[in-house]
PDB file of C-alpha atoms in Angstrom:
ATOM      1  CA  MET A  25      79.344  -1.521 -12.446  1.00 56.00           C
ATOM      2  CA  ASN A  26      77.782   0.264 -15.420  1.00 64.00           C
ATOM      3  CA  VAL A  27      77.181  -1.827 -18.499  1.00 57.00           C
ATOM      4  CA  PHE A  28      76.968  -0.251 -21.934  1.00 64.00           C
ATOM      5  CA  THR A  29      75.989  -1.627 -25.308  1.00 64.00           C
ATOM      6  CA  PRO A  30      77.062   1.207 -27.620  1.00 64.00           C
ATOM      7  CA  PHE A  31      76.808  -0.908 -30.759  1.00 66.00           C
ATOM      8  CA  GLY A  32      73.897  -3.130 -29.818  1.00 73.00           C
ATOM      9  CA  TYR A  33      70.454  -3.219 -31.361  1.00 75.00           C
ATOM     10  CA  LEU A  34      67.205  -3.834 -29.569  1.00 79.00           C
ATOM     11  CA  PHE A  35      64.333  -5.642 -31.197  1.00 81.00           C
ATOM     12  CA  ALA A  36      60.902  -5.879 -29.660  1.00 83.00           C
ATOM     13  CA  GLU A  37      57.641  -7.462 -30.670  1.00 84.00           C
ATOM     14  CA  THR A  38      54.196  -6.923 -29.246  1.00 88.00           C
ATOM     15  CA  ILE A  39      50.568  -7.249 -30.192  1.00 88.00           C
ATOM     16  CA  VAL A  40      48.574  -4.039 -30.363  1.00 92.00           C
ATOM     17  CA  LYS A  41      45.165  -4.882 -28.964  1.00 92.00           C
ATOM     18  CA  GLU A  42      43.590  -1.474 -29.454  1.00 95.00           C
ATOM     19  CA  ASP A  43      41.359  -0.825 -32.456  1.00 95.00           C
ATOM     20  CA  CYS A  44      43.325   0.758 -35.293  1.00 94.00           C
ATOM     21  CA  SER A  45      40.854  -0.149 -38.028  1.00 93.00           C
ATOM     22  CA  GLU A  46      40.575   3.504 -39.051  1.00 94.00           C
ATOM     23  CA  LEU A  47      43.760   2.935 -41.066  1.00 92.00           C
ATOM     24  CA  LYS A  48      41.754   0.826 -43.504  1.00 89.00           C
ATOM     25  CA  GLU A  49      40.107   4.080 -44.637  1.00 90.00           C
ATOM     26  CA  CYS A  50      43.435   5.515 -45.795  1.00 88.00           C
ATOM     27  CA  GLU A  51      43.781   5.893 -49.548  1.00 83.00           C
ATOM     28  CA  PHE A  52      47.428   6.981 -49.522  1.00 79.00           C
ATOM     29  CA  TYR A  53      49.702   4.005 -49.461  1.00 78.00           C
ATOM     30  CA  LEU A  54      52.667   2.697 -51.366  1.00 76.00           C
ATOM     31  CA  ARG A  55      52.725  -0.596 -53.161  1.00 71.00           C
ATOM     32  CA  GLY A  56      55.484  -2.926 -52.043  1.00 67.00           C
ATOM     33  CA  SER A  57      56.755  -3.265 -55.597  1.00 59.00           C
ATOM     34  CA  GLY A  58      56.858   0.526 -56.020  1.00 54.00           C
ATOM     35  CA  GLN A  59      59.241   1.275 -53.182  1.00 53.00           C
ATOM     36  CA  ASP A  60      62.477   0.558 -54.961  1.00 50.00           C
ATOM     37  CA  ASN A  61      63.322   4.210 -55.372  1.00 49.00           C
ATOM     38  CA  PHE A  62      62.125   6.894 -52.967  1.00 51.00           C
ATOM     39  CA  LYS A  63      64.294   9.604 -54.533  1.00 51.00           C
ATOM     40  CA  GLY A  64      62.229  12.506 -55.752  1.00 50.00           C
ATOM     41  CA  LYS A  65      59.103  11.434 -53.853  1.00 57.00           C
ATOM     42  CA  ASP A  66      56.937  14.042 -52.172  1.00 61.00           C
ATOM     43  CA  TYR A  67      57.640  13.334 -48.515  1.00 57.00           C
ATOM     44  CA  SER A  68      54.857  15.683 -47.375  1.00 62.00           C
ATOM     45  CA  ASN A  69      52.557  12.662 -47.700  1.00 69.00           C
ATOM     46  CA  PHE A  70      54.703  10.640 -45.309  1.00 83.00           C
ATOM     47  CA  HIS A  71      52.728  11.786 -42.268  1.00 88.00           C
ATOM     48  CA  VAL A  72      49.767   9.439 -42.579  1.00 90.00           C
ATOM     49  CA  LEU A  73      49.252   9.130 -38.830  1.00 93.00           C
ATOM     50  CA  ASP A  74      48.561  12.862 -38.605  1.00 93.00           C
ATOM     51  CA  ASP A  75      45.236  12.097 -40.315  1.00 92.00           C
ATOM     52  CA  TYR A  76      44.448   9.328 -37.821  1.00 94.00           C
ATOM     53  CA  PRO A  77      45.002  10.832 -34.351  1.00 95.00           C
ATOM     54  CA  HIS A  78      43.460   7.860 -32.524  1.00 97.00           C
ATOM     55  CA  THR A  79      45.955   5.412 -34.015  1.00 96.00           C
ATOM     56  CA  LYS A  80      48.798   7.916 -33.720  1.00 96.00           C
ATOM     57  CA  LYS A  81      48.117   8.265 -29.998  1.00 96.00           C
ATOM     58  CA  ILE A  82      48.200   4.485 -29.610  1.00 96.00           C
ATOM     59  CA  MET A  83      51.518   4.264 -31.498  1.00 94.00           C
ATOM     60  CA  GLU A  84      52.948   7.080 -29.374  1.00 94.00           C
ATOM     61  CA  GLN A  85      51.928   5.280 -26.184  1.00 93.00           C
ATOM     62  CA  TYR A  86      53.660   2.066 -27.282  1.00 93.00           C
ATOM     63  CA  SER A  87      56.714   4.053 -28.391  1.00 90.00           C
ATOM     64  CA  LYS A  88      56.976   5.955 -25.108  1.00 90.00           C
ATOM     65  CA  LYS A  89      56.674   2.720 -23.147  1.00 90.00           C
ATOM     66  CA  PHE A  90      59.418   1.097 -25.243  1.00 88.00           C
ATOM     67  CA  ILE A  91      61.734   4.108 -24.820  1.00 87.00           C
ATOM     68  CA  ARG A  92      61.058   4.410 -21.096  1.00 88.00           C
ATOM     69  CA  GLU A  93      61.612   0.711 -20.403  1.00 87.00           C
ATOM     70  CA  ASN A  94      64.612   0.157 -22.674  1.00 84.00           C
ATOM     71  CA  PHE A  95      66.439   3.483 -22.705  1.00 83.00           C
ATOM     72  CA  CYS A  96      65.426   4.709 -19.235  1.00 83.00           C
ATOM     73  CA  SER A  97      64.423   7.979 -20.834  1.00 83.00           C
ATOM     74  CA  THR A  98      61.503  10.272 -20.207  1.00 83.00           C
ATOM     75  CA  ASN A  99      62.559  12.713 -22.936  1.00 84.00           C
ATOM     76  CA  LYS A 100      59.910  13.855 -25.360  1.00 85.00           C
ATOM     77  CA  PHE A 101      60.009  12.016 -28.658  1.00 85.00           C
ATOM     78  CA  GLU A 102      57.721  12.363 -31.641  1.00 87.00           C
ATOM     79  CA  ILE A 103      56.757  10.353 -34.664  1.00 88.00           C
ATOM     80  CA  THR A 104      58.385  12.241 -37.532  1.00 86.00           C
ATOM     81  CA  THR A 105      57.207  10.204 -40.501  1.00 87.00           C
ATOM     82  CA  SER A 106      54.625   7.530 -41.122  1.00 89.00           C
ATOM     83  CA  TRP A 107      53.354   5.832 -44.226  1.00 85.00           C
ATOM     84  CA  LEU A 108      51.395   2.771 -45.246  1.00 86.00           C
ATOM     85  CA  VAL A 109      52.471  -0.002 -47.577  1.00 83.00           C
ATOM     86  CA  ASN A 110      50.057  -2.348 -49.290  1.00 80.00           C
ATOM     87  CA  LEU A 111      51.697  -5.623 -50.252  1.00 78.00           C
ATOM     88  CA  ALA A 112      50.282  -7.932 -52.877  1.00 76.00           C
ATOM     89  CA  HIS A 113      51.223 -11.594 -53.167  1.00 75.00           C
ATOM     90  CA  ASN A 114      54.997 -11.923 -53.801  1.00 76.00           C
ATOM     91  CA  ASP A 115      55.614  -8.202 -53.182  1.00 77.00           C
ATOM     92  CA  ARG A 116      58.591  -7.251 -51.069  1.00 75.00           C
ATOM     93  CA  ILE A 117      60.000  -4.321 -49.191  1.00 76.00           C
ATOM     94  CA  HIS A 118      63.393  -3.221 -50.477  1.00 74.00           C
ATOM     95  CA  LEU A 119      66.375  -3.161 -48.133  1.00 75.00           C
ATOM     96  CA  HIS A 120      66.622   0.307 -46.642  1.00 75.00           C
ATOM     97  CA  HIS A 121      67.962   2.194 -43.620  1.00 75.00           C
ATOM     98  CA  HIS A 122      66.217   4.424 -41.115  1.00 75.00           C
ATOM     99  CA  LYS A 123      68.849   7.001 -40.249  1.00 74.00           C
ATOM    100  CA  ASN A 124      68.673   9.864 -37.776  1.00 75.00           C
ATOM    101  CA  CYS A 125      66.232   8.191 -35.425  1.00 77.00           C
ATOM    102  CA  VAL A 126      66.348   6.645 -31.986  1.00 73.00           C
ATOM    103  CA  PHE A 127      64.235   3.744 -33.140  1.00 78.00           C
ATOM    104  CA  SER A 128      61.978   2.626 -35.963  1.00 84.00           C
ATOM    105  CA  ALA A 129      58.782   0.650 -35.831  1.00 85.00           C
ATOM    106  CA  VAL A 130      56.807  -1.531 -38.174  1.00 85.00           C
ATOM    107  CA  PHE A 131      53.115  -2.014 -37.514  1.00 87.00           C
ATOM    108  CA  TYR A 132      51.292  -4.791 -39.316  1.00 83.00           C
ATOM    109  CA  TYR A 133      47.544  -4.224 -39.277  1.00 81.00           C
ATOM    110  CA  GLY A 134      44.665  -5.970 -40.892  1.00 75.00           C
ATOM    111  CA  GLU A 135      44.778  -9.638 -41.684  1.00 75.00           C
ATOM    112  CA  TYR A 136      48.018 -11.133 -40.422  1.00 74.00           C
ATOM    113  CA  THR A 137      48.902 -14.796 -40.825  1.00 77.00           C
ATOM    114  CA  GLN A 138      52.096 -16.834 -40.798  1.00 76.00           C
ATOM    115  CA  GLU A 139      52.222 -16.344 -44.584  1.00 74.00           C
ATOM    116  CA  THR A 140      52.211 -12.549 -44.258  1.00 75.00           C
ATOM    117  CA  CYS A 141      55.352 -10.822 -45.528  1.00 73.00           C
ATOM    118  CA  GLY A 142      58.115 -11.537 -43.063  1.00 73.00           C
ATOM    119  CA  LEU A 143      60.378  -8.859 -41.677  1.00 77.00           C
ATOM    120  CA  GLN A 144      64.120  -9.341 -42.101  1.00 77.00           C
ATOM    121  CA  PHE A 145      66.966  -7.315 -40.640  1.00 76.00           C
ATOM    122  CA  LYS A 146      70.484  -7.069 -41.985  1.00 76.00           C
ATOM    123  CA  ASN A 147      73.369  -6.364 -39.633  1.00 74.00           C
ATOM    124  CA  PRO A 148      74.889  -3.027 -40.715  1.00 69.00           C
ATOM    125  CA  LYS A 149      78.158  -3.999 -39.038  1.00 69.00           C
ATOM    126  CA  LYS A 150      78.673  -7.058 -41.225  1.00 66.00           C
ATOM    127  CA  ASN A 151      82.277  -8.273 -41.533  1.00 61.00           C
ATOM    128  CA  LYS A 152      83.605  -5.819 -38.966  1.00 58.00           C
ATOM    129  CA  SER A 153      85.998  -6.849 -36.275  1.00 57.00           C
ATOM    130  CA  LEU A 154      85.718  -5.636 -32.709  1.00 55.00           C
ATOM    131  CA  TYR A 155      88.583  -3.235 -33.389  1.00 53.00           C
ATOM    132  CA  MET A 156      87.253  -1.486 -36.499  1.00 50.00           C
TER     133      MET A 156
END
């Protein structure tokens, strides 16, 4: 029997043990409070990991492992965009969608505690019946 989950979502969590401290050198980042409207932004700067090949390689390795183990795929995937967000106390990330991608990832680096900004997901299929 083949089992399919055409409308399911996978969530994974892991701890990256490799050193990614080079990201602390980055001077291009968005403020959490300044993300409310991305329209008109220069997306050429949304390739931060291209300037940090060590960290990009680590992220690619974790991504490939996730894809291989969860989608049984050995296809070549690439990180198309990457950016950093610096959150101050009481900042938030606005609700947004990552379209046209197989999966998205969030990487918290630096000082992380239980009080660090939590990550929330909203079901995009809210209030839908099985037949709609």
